[in-house]
Amino acid sequence: MSVIKDYTGAKLGMWLFLFTEVLLFGGLFLLYAAYLHKFPSEFHLAGKELNVVLGATNTVVLISSSWFMAMSISALQQGSVDQSKKFLLLTLAMALTFLVIKYFEWSAKIEHGIFPDSPELLARPAGEVVFFGLYYLMTGLHGLHVILGGGLLSFAYFLIVQGKVTPQDFVFLENSGLYWHLVDLVWIFLFPLFYLIA
Amino acid sequence: MTEHHEEHHTVTYKLNTIIWGLLLVLTAVTVAAAQFDFGFLNVVVALSIATVKAGLVILFFMHLKYEKPLFKIIVFITFLLLAIAIGFTFFDIGYRY
């Protein structure tokens, strides 16, 4: 079998898709910025209620997942299939850790009666309602991307096991990695905006 | 066998690990900086650090540093479009309230 893979084309397609993702999240960041401008003190108070330790831990978890992802690609390119699989599993473990921490964060807030349209939240000033609305919308959409990214990486793992992604033909793993790094990029901005700027 | 007609640049384990270390340091710096009150500068400091972190991820983990100029140009255009959208929105809301 002699197939000439168009790596540039394959990666260009992935990048173009990622740009639509940047603009999707960009629109939400714009919304956040406009409301931060309108309700600075309400955002400050509401932001203080988020758990900085959990947020920072999740930042470290996602950064490490991106590192493992990059290592997995480097390993495969160098021909170390087993190493590549190991790093990919570590990436998936980090993705799972992120989701578990996020689950506890959301549960704690929901138990305190803070969720969209809850009586507890609606009794608060408009700025805080908007803050938590954006919090659930943006971290929720991000969480969905973590789940989808995890699925994509699992599929990449399966393809490596099947011998369809190899040291000679690794563009699928590279493109999955690009998607995963984008998930990390979005969180790099979500973390300071929601947890720290307050 | 699959034939290869394109050059691939492999980022070493060492460089990947250095970038990871830098990202962790910058995360610690941004958390530490948030403990002080610089007023409006808080937003500027936090977003500047986030932008540097994003740059490291894009250039090294996403291999943009080693891609063809075409990739660099379209990434630049995307962020330029985002900046224009944010900039113009703030011309509006900045003078409205």
mmCIF file of C-alpha atoms in Angstrom:
data_model
loop_
_atom_site.group_PDB
_atom_site.id
_atom_site.type_symbol
_atom_site.label_atom_id
_atom_site.label_comp_id
_atom_site.label_asym_id
_atom_site.label_seq_id
_atom_site.Cartn_x
_atom_site.Cartn_y
_atom_site.Cartn_z
ATOM 1 C CA MET A 1 0.000 0.000 0.000
ATOM 2 C CA SER A 2 1.438 3.316 -0.991
ATOM 3 C CA VAL A 3 -0.511 6.261 0.224
ATOM 4 C CA ILE A 4 0.848 9.765 0.133
ATOM 5 C CA LYS A 5 -0.719 11.468 3.092
ATOM 6 C CA ASP A 6 -1.326 15.166 2.810
ATOM 7 C CA TYR A 7 -0.230 16.135 6.316
ATOM 8 C CA THR A 8 -0.425 19.864 5.647
ATOM 9 C CA GLY A 9 -3.990 19.535 4.382
ATOM 10 C CA ALA A 10 -5.023 17.334 7.296
ATOM 11 C CA LYS A 11 -3.600 19.717 9.871
ATOM 12 C CA LEU A 12 -4.933 22.800 8.077
ATOM 13 C CA GLY A 13 -8.433 21.315 8.263
ATOM 14 C CA MET A 14 -8.060 20.779 11.998
ATOM 15 C CA TRP A 15 -6.760 24.304 12.577
ATOM 16 C CA LEU A 16 -9.665 25.781 10.580
ATOM 17 C CA PHE A 17 -12.082 23.859 12.793
ATOM 18 C CA LEU A 18 -10.242 25.105 15.889
ATOM 19 C CA PHE A 19 -10.710 28.705 14.706
ATOM 20 C CA THR A 20 -14.480 28.229 14.785
ATOM 21 C CA GLU A 21 -14.021 27.007 18.364
ATOM 22 C CA VAL A 22 -11.903 30.062 19.226
ATOM 23 C CA LEU A 23 -14.651 32.323 17.871
ATOM 24 C CA LEU A 24 -17.353 30.355 19.759
ATOM 25 C CA PHE A 25 -15.564 30.737 23.086
ATOM 26 C CA GLY A 26 -14.399 34.222 22.034
ATOM 27 C CA GLY A 27 -18.020 35.354 21.783
ATOM 28 C CA LEU A 28 -18.651 34.106 25.321
ATOM 29 C CA PHE A 29 -15.494 35.821 26.600
ATOM 30 C CA LEU A 30 -16.794 39.016 24.977
ATOM 31 C CA LEU A 31 -20.072 38.599 26.841
ATOM 32 C CA TYR A 32 -18.127 38.074 30.075
ATOM 33 C CA ALA A 33 -16.008 41.198 29.436
ATOM 34 C CA ALA A 34 -19.044 43.369 28.726
ATOM 35 C CA TYR A 35 -20.808 42.266 31.940
ATOM 36 C CA LEU A 36 -17.624 42.576 33.999
ATOM 37 C CA HIS A 37 -17.530 46.170 32.764
ATOM 38 C CA LYS A 38 -21.158 46.706 33.808
ATOM 39 C CA PHE A 39 -21.113 44.850 37.170
ATOM 40 C CA PRO A 40 -17.510 45.037 38.496
ATOM 41 C CA SER A 41 -18.377 44.808 42.217
ATOM 42 C CA GLU A 42 -20.996 42.039 41.802
ATOM 43 C CA PHE A 43 -18.525 39.978 39.750
ATOM 44 C CA HIS A 44 -15.936 40.580 42.448
ATOM 45 C CA LEU A 45 -18.192 39.289 45.235
ATOM 46 C CA ALA A 46 -19.537 36.324 43.266
ATOM 47 C CA GLY A 47 -16.057 35.329 42.063
ATOM 48 C CA LYS A 48 -14.865 35.191 45.675
ATOM 49 C CA GLU A 49 -17.304 32.335 46.284
ATOM 50 C CA LEU A 50 -15.520 30.066 43.801
ATOM 51 C CA ASN A 51 -12.897 27.720 45.214
ATOM 52 C CA VAL A 52 -9.479 28.983 44.045
ATOM 53 C CA VAL A 53 -7.696 25.839 45.305
ATOM 54 C CA LEU A 54 -9.878 23.554 43.179
ATOM 55 C CA GLY A 55 -9.610 25.931 40.194
ATOM 56 C CA ALA A 56 -5.819 26.097 40.462
ATOM 57 C CA THR A 57 -5.600 22.307 40.901
ATOM 58 C CA ASN A 58 -7.621 21.826 37.744
ATOM 59 C CA THR A 59 -5.331 24.251 35.914
ATOM 60 C CA VAL A 60 -2.313 22.150 36.920
ATOM 61 C CA VAL A 61 -4.199 18.979 35.908
ATOM 62 C CA LEU A 62 -5.020 20.333 32.425
ATOM 63 C CA ILE A 63 -1.517 21.740 31.849
ATOM 64 C CA SER A 64 -0.082 18.337 32.778
ATOM 65 C CA SER A 65 -2.561 16.629 30.443
ATOM 66 C CA SER A 66 -1.312 18.865 27.617
ATOM 67 C CA TRP A 67 2.271 17.952 28.499
ATOM 68 C CA PHE A 68 1.460 14.202 28.408
ATOM 69 C CA MET A 69 -0.338 14.739 25.078
ATOM 70 C CA ALA A 70 2.704 16.462 23.561
ATOM 71 C CA MET A 71 4.935 13.700 24.965
ATOM 72 C CA SER A 72 2.690 11.044 23.428
ATOM 73 C CA ILE A 73 3.085 12.607 19.966
ATOM 74 C CA SER A 74 6.857 13.033 20.396
ATOM 75 C CA ALA A 75 7.116 9.381 21.491
ATOM 76 C CA LEU A 76 5.167 8.095 18.484
ATOM 77 C CA GLN A 77 7.189 10.231 16.072
ATOM 78 C CA GLN A 78 10.346 8.709 17.541
ATOM 79 C CA GLY A 79 8.961 5.216 17.070
ATOM 80 C CA SER A 80 8.220 4.372 20.716
ATOM 81 C CA VAL A 81 4.673 3.048 20.339
ATOM 82 C CA ASP A 82 4.426 1.729 23.908
ATOM 83 C CA GLN A 83 5.655 5.000 25.398
ATOM 84 C CA SER A 84 3.182 6.878 23.246
ATOM 85 C CA LYS A 85 0.301 4.704 24.507
ATOM 86 C CA LYS A 86 1.416 5.217 28.116
ATOM 87 C CA PHE A 87 1.489 8.990 27.742
ATOM 88 C CA LEU A 88 -1.909 8.905 26.043
ATOM 89 C CA LEU A 89 -3.386 6.971 28.982
ATOM 90 C CA LEU A 90 -1.878 9.549 31.361
ATOM 91 C CA THR A 91 -3.534 12.308 29.310
ATOM 92 C CA LEU A 92 -6.873 10.499 29.630
ATOM 93 C CA ALA A 93 -6.340 10.043 33.385
ATOM 94 C CA MET A 94 -5.818 13.817 33.707
ATOM 95 C CA ALA A 95 -8.989 14.459 31.675
ATOM 96 C CA LEU A 96 -10.934 12.219 34.051
ATOM 97 C CA THR A 97 -9.377 13.910 37.104
ATOM 98 C CA PHE A 98 -10.425 17.291 35.738
ATOM 99 C CA LEU A 99 -14.024 16.134 35.322
ATOM 100 C CA VAL A 100 -14.168 14.608 38.819
ATOM 101 C CA ILE A 101 -12.909 17.852 40.395
ATOM 102 C CA LYS A 102 -15.370 19.843 38.281
ATOM 103 C CA TYR A 103 -18.168 17.526 39.438
ATOM 104 C CA PHE A 104 -17.380 18.225 43.109
ATOM 105 C CA GLU A 105 -17.153 21.964 42.414
ATOM 106 C CA TRP A 106 -20.524 22.106 40.685
ATOM 107 C CA SER A 107 -22.161 19.834 43.299
ATOM 108 C CA ALA A 108 -20.976 22.073 46.137
ATOM 109 C CA LYS A 109 -22.447 25.140 44.430
ATOM 110 C CA ILE A 110 -25.702 23.385 43.573
ATOM 111 C CA GLU A 111 -26.073 22.135 47.163
ATOM 112 C CA HIS A 112 -25.797 25.733 48.315
ATOM 113 C CA GLY A 113 -28.720 26.488 46.027
ATOM 114 C CA ILE A 114 -26.626 28.343 43.468
ATOM 115 C CA PHE A 115 -27.623 27.236 39.977
ATOM 116 C CA PRO A 116 -29.391 28.959 37.080
ATOM 117 C CA ASP A 117 -32.938 30.058 37.974
ATOM 118 C CA SER A 118 -32.650 28.863 41.599
ATOM 119 C CA PRO A 119 -34.656 30.985 44.100
ATOM 120 C CA GLU A 120 -31.472 31.488 46.150
ATOM 121 C CA LEU A 121 -29.633 32.937 43.156
ATOM 122 C CA LEU A 122 -32.548 35.000 41.829
ATOM 123 C CA ALA A 123 -32.797 36.753 45.207
ATOM 124 C CA ARG A 124 -29.321 38.173 44.598
ATOM 125 C CA PRO A 125 -28.320 41.302 42.635
ATOM 126 C CA ALA A 126 -28.538 41.041 38.829
ATOM 127 C CA GLY A 127 -24.719 41.121 38.427
ATOM 128 C CA GLU A 128 -24.290 37.951 40.508
ATOM 129 C CA VAL A 129 -27.048 36.160 38.599
ATOM 130 C CA VAL A 130 -25.222 36.994 35.361
ATOM 131 C CA PHE A 131 -21.853 35.911 36.821
ATOM 132 C CA PHE A 132 -23.086 32.473 37.834
ATOM 133 C CA GLY A 133 -25.056 32.113 34.599
ATOM 134 C CA LEU A 134 -21.840 32.705 32.650
ATOM 135 C CA TYR A 135 -19.926 30.444 35.045
ATOM 136 C CA TYR A 136 -22.219 27.488 34.382
ATOM 137 C CA LEU A 137 -22.475 28.215 30.643
ATOM 138 C CA MET A 138 -18.757 28.619 30.005
ATOM 139 C CA THR A 139 -17.363 25.947 32.331
ATOM 140 C CA GLY A 140 -20.185 23.645 31.179
ATOM 141 C CA LEU A 141 -19.352 24.136 27.497
ATOM 142 C CA HIS A 142 -15.683 23.673 28.348
ATOM 143 C CA GLY A 143 -16.513 20.488 30.297
ATOM 144 C CA LEU A 144 -18.384 19.187 27.261
ATOM 145 C CA HIS A 145 -15.220 19.768 25.226
ATOM 146 C CA VAL A 146 -13.206 17.817 27.815
ATOM 147 C CA ILE A 147 -15.635 14.882 27.464
ATOM 148 C CA LEU A 148 -15.531 15.016 23.644
ATOM 149 C CA GLY A 149 -11.737 15.408 23.676
ATOM 150 C CA GLY A 150 -11.470 12.401 25.987
ATOM 151 C CA GLY A 151 -13.565 10.382 23.529
ATOM 152 C CA LEU A 152 -11.362 11.487 20.639
ATOM 153 C CA LEU A 153 -8.178 10.541 22.516
ATOM 154 C CA SER A 154 -9.653 7.144 23.435
ATOM 155 C CA PHE A 155 -10.366 6.576 19.761
ATOM 156 C CA ALA A 156 -6.794 7.590 18.894
ATOM 157 C CA TYR A 157 -5.571 5.039 21.476
ATOM 158 C CA PHE A 158 -7.747 2.386 19.876
ATOM 159 C CA LEU A 159 -6.298 3.240 16.438
ATOM 160 C CA ILE A 160 -2.740 2.915 17.778
ATOM 161 C CA VAL A 161 -3.607 -0.513 19.227
ATOM 162 C CA GLN A 162 -5.134 -1.481 15.861
ATOM 163 C CA GLY A 163 -1.955 -0.376 14.114
ATOM 164 C CA LYS A 164 -3.774 2.279 12.105
ATOM 165 C CA VAL A 165 -1.935 5.137 13.770
ATOM 166 C CA THR A 166 1.789 4.402 13.571
ATOM 167 C CA PRO A 167 5.182 6.140 13.784
ATOM 168 C CA GLN A 168 4.921 6.530 9.995
ATOM 169 C CA ASP A 169 1.328 7.766 9.980
ATOM 170 C CA PHE A 170 0.463 9.780 13.054
ATOM 171 C CA VAL A 171 -1.567 12.725 11.799
ATOM 172 C CA PHE A 172 -4.724 11.477 13.558
ATOM 173 C CA LEU A 173 -2.942 11.574 16.910
ATOM 174 C CA GLU A 174 -1.489 14.999 16.079
ATOM 175 C CA ASN A 175 -4.899 16.424 15.195
ATOM 176 C CA SER A 176 -6.479 14.903 18.317
ATOM 177 C CA GLY A 177 -3.653 16.575 20.230
ATOM 178 C CA LEU A 178 -4.434 19.936 18.604
ATOM 179 C CA TYR A 179 -8.040 19.614 19.802
ATOM 180 C CA TRP A 180 -6.876 18.675 23.290
ATOM 181 C CA HIS A 181 -4.497 21.630 23.529
ATOM 182 C CA LEU A 182 -7.340 23.957 22.525
ATOM 183 C CA VAL A 183 -9.350 22.646 25.495
ATOM 184 C CA ASP A 184 -6.357 23.546 27.672
ATOM 185 C CA LEU A 185 -6.078 27.001 26.049
ATOM 186 C CA VAL A 186 -9.700 27.842 26.822
ATOM 187 C CA TRP A 187 -9.240 26.848 30.469
ATOM 188 C CA ILE A 188 -6.055 28.970 30.707
ATOM 189 C CA PHE A 189 -8.338 32.009 30.199
ATOM 190 C CA LEU A 190 -11.390 30.725 32.101
ATOM 191 C CA PHE A 191 -9.384 30.170 35.288
ATOM 192 C CA PRO A 192 -8.140 33.747 35.888
ATOM 193 C CA LEU A 193 -11.385 35.335 34.649
ATOM 194 C CA PHE A 194 -13.691 33.409 36.985
ATOM 195 C CA TYR A 195 -11.497 32.484 39.945
ATOM 196 C CA LEU A 196 -8.836 35.187 40.189
ATOM 197 C CA ILE A 197 -9.937 38.554 38.837
ATOM 198 C CA ALA A 198 -12.502 38.729 41.613
ATOM 199 C CA MET B 1 4.268 1.219 3.644
ATOM 200 C CA THR B 2 3.178 4.759 3.841
ATOM 201 C CA GLU B 3 5.427 7.126 2.003
ATOM 202 C CA HIS B 4 6.497 10.396 3.410
ATOM 203 C CA HIS B 5 7.087 13.522 1.462
ATOM 204 C CA GLU B 6 6.880 16.033 4.225
ATOM 205 C CA GLU B 7 9.346 16.947 6.920
ATOM 206 C CA HIS B 8 8.190 16.486 10.498
ATOM 207 C CA HIS B 9 9.797 18.299 13.334
ATOM 208 C CA THR B 10 9.824 16.274 16.536
ATOM 209 C CA VAL B 11 9.794 18.246 19.759
ATOM 210 C CA THR B 12 12.100 16.560 22.278
ATOM 211 C CA TYR B 13 10.911 15.205 25.651
ATOM 212 C CA LYS B 14 13.206 17.758 27.250
ATOM 213 C CA LEU B 15 11.670 20.789 25.512
ATOM 214 C CA ASN B 16 8.126 19.517 26.230
ATOM 215 C CA THR B 17 9.060 19.200 29.904
ATOM 216 C CA ILE B 18 10.624 22.673 30.042
ATOM 217 C CA ILE B 19 7.404 24.166 28.589
ATOM 218 C CA TRP B 20 5.354 22.221 31.164
ATOM 219 C CA GLY B 21 7.576 23.614 33.939
ATOM 220 C CA LEU B 22 7.194 27.178 32.642
ATOM 221 C CA LEU B 23 3.396 26.766 32.497
ATOM 222 C CA LEU B 24 3.340 25.572 36.123
ATOM 223 C CA VAL B 25 5.516 28.494 37.243
ATOM 224 C CA LEU B 26 3.280 30.981 35.423
ATOM 225 C CA THR B 27 0.189 29.400 37.036
ATOM 226 C CA ALA B 28 1.788 29.884 40.476
ATOM 227 C CA VAL B 29 2.677 33.491 39.564
ATOM 228 C CA THR B 30 -0.864 34.318 38.450
ATOM 229 C CA VAL B 31 -2.385 32.828 41.635
ATOM 230 C CA ALA B 32 0.165 34.699 43.785
ATOM 231 C CA ALA B 33 -0.408 37.989 41.926
ATOM 232 C CA ALA B 34 -4.167 37.682 42.517
ATOM 233 C CA GLN B 35 -3.587 37.949 46.288
ATOM 234 C CA PHE B 36 -2.609 41.613 45.845
ATOM 235 C CA ASP B 37 -4.997 44.359 44.869
ATOM 236 C CA PHE B 38 -3.723 46.334 41.896
ATOM 237 C CA GLY B 39 -7.196 47.631 41.101
ATOM 238 C CA PHE B 40 -7.870 47.638 37.376
ATOM 239 C CA LEU B 41 -4.373 46.256 36.754
ATOM 240 C CA ASN B 42 -5.513 42.912 38.244
ATOM 241 C CA VAL B 43 -7.318 42.153 34.984
ATOM 242 C CA VAL B 44 -4.346 43.286 32.903
ATOM 243 C CA VAL B 45 -1.833 41.207 34.899
ATOM 244 C CA ALA B 46 -4.018 38.058 34.889
ATOM 245 C CA LEU B 47 -4.771 38.270 31.160
ATOM 246 C CA SER B 48 -1.127 39.042 30.272
ATOM 247 C CA ILE B 49 0.058 35.928 32.104
ATOM 248 C CA ALA B 50 -2.727 33.858 30.487
ATOM 249 C CA THR B 51 -1.674 35.153 27.058
ATOM 250 C CA VAL B 52 1.964 34.163 27.647
ATOM 251 C CA LYS B 53 0.801 30.680 28.752
ATOM 252 C CA ALA B 54 -1.418 30.386 25.672
ATOM 253 C CA GLY B 55 1.536 31.423 23.501
ATOM 254 C CA LEU B 56 3.726 28.657 24.954
ATOM 255 C CA VAL B 57 1.000 26.032 24.380
ATOM 256 C CA ILE B 58 0.359 27.169 20.786
ATOM 257 C CA LEU B 59 4.020 27.531 19.769
ATOM 258 C CA PHE B 60 5.449 24.367 21.336
ATOM 259 C CA PHE B 61 2.707 21.886 22.294
ATOM 260 C CA MET B 62 0.721 22.666 19.133
ATOM 261 C CA HIS B 63 3.963 22.890 17.097
ATOM 262 C CA LEU B 64 3.029 26.212 15.496
ATOM 263 C CA LYS B 65 6.676 27.328 15.767
ATOM 264 C CA TYR B 66 7.591 24.536 13.340
ATOM 265 C CA GLU B 67 4.651 24.894 10.946
ATOM 266 C CA LYS B 68 4.615 26.593 7.551
ATOM 267 C CA PRO B 69 4.091 30.399 7.398
ATOM 268 C CA LEU B 70 0.515 29.782 6.158
ATOM 269 C CA PHE B 71 -0.432 28.343 9.579
ATOM 270 C CA LYS B 72 1.170 31.251 11.416
ATOM 271 C CA ILE B 73 -0.693 33.759 9.247
ATOM 272 C CA ILE B 74 -4.130 32.191 9.729
ATOM 273 C CA VAL B 75 -3.649 31.827 13.496
ATOM 274 C CA PHE B 76 -2.678 35.507 13.603
ATOM 275 C CA ILE B 77 -5.745 36.490 11.538
ATOM 276 C CA THR B 78 -8.068 34.521 13.836
ATOM 277 C CA PHE B 79 -6.834 36.274 16.959
ATOM 278 C CA LEU B 80 -6.855 39.610 15.112
ATOM 279 C CA LEU B 81 -10.547 39.084 14.255
ATOM 280 C CA LEU B 82 -11.281 38.279 17.890
ATOM 281 C CA ALA B 83 -9.385 41.384 19.019
ATOM 282 C CA ILE B 84 -11.337 43.547 16.548
ATOM 283 C CA ALA B 85 -14.653 42.103 17.775
ATOM 284 C CA ILE B 86 -13.708 42.754 21.410
ATOM 285 C CA GLY B 87 -12.216 46.189 20.641
ATOM 286 C CA PHE B 88 -15.244 47.456 18.732
ATOM 287 C CA THR B 89 -17.668 46.155 21.355
ATOM 288 C CA PHE B 90 -15.773 48.150 23.947
ATOM 289 C CA PHE B 91 -15.915 51.324 21.844
ATOM 290 C CA ASP B 92 -19.641 50.927 22.305
ATOM 291 C CA ILE B 93 -20.057 49.848 25.929
ATOM 292 C CA GLY B 94 -17.103 51.963 27.093
ATOM 293 C CA TYR B 95 -18.906 55.163 26.099
ATOM 294 C CA ARG B 96 -22.385 53.986 26.952
ATOM 295 C CA TYR B 97 -22.207 53.687 30.727
#
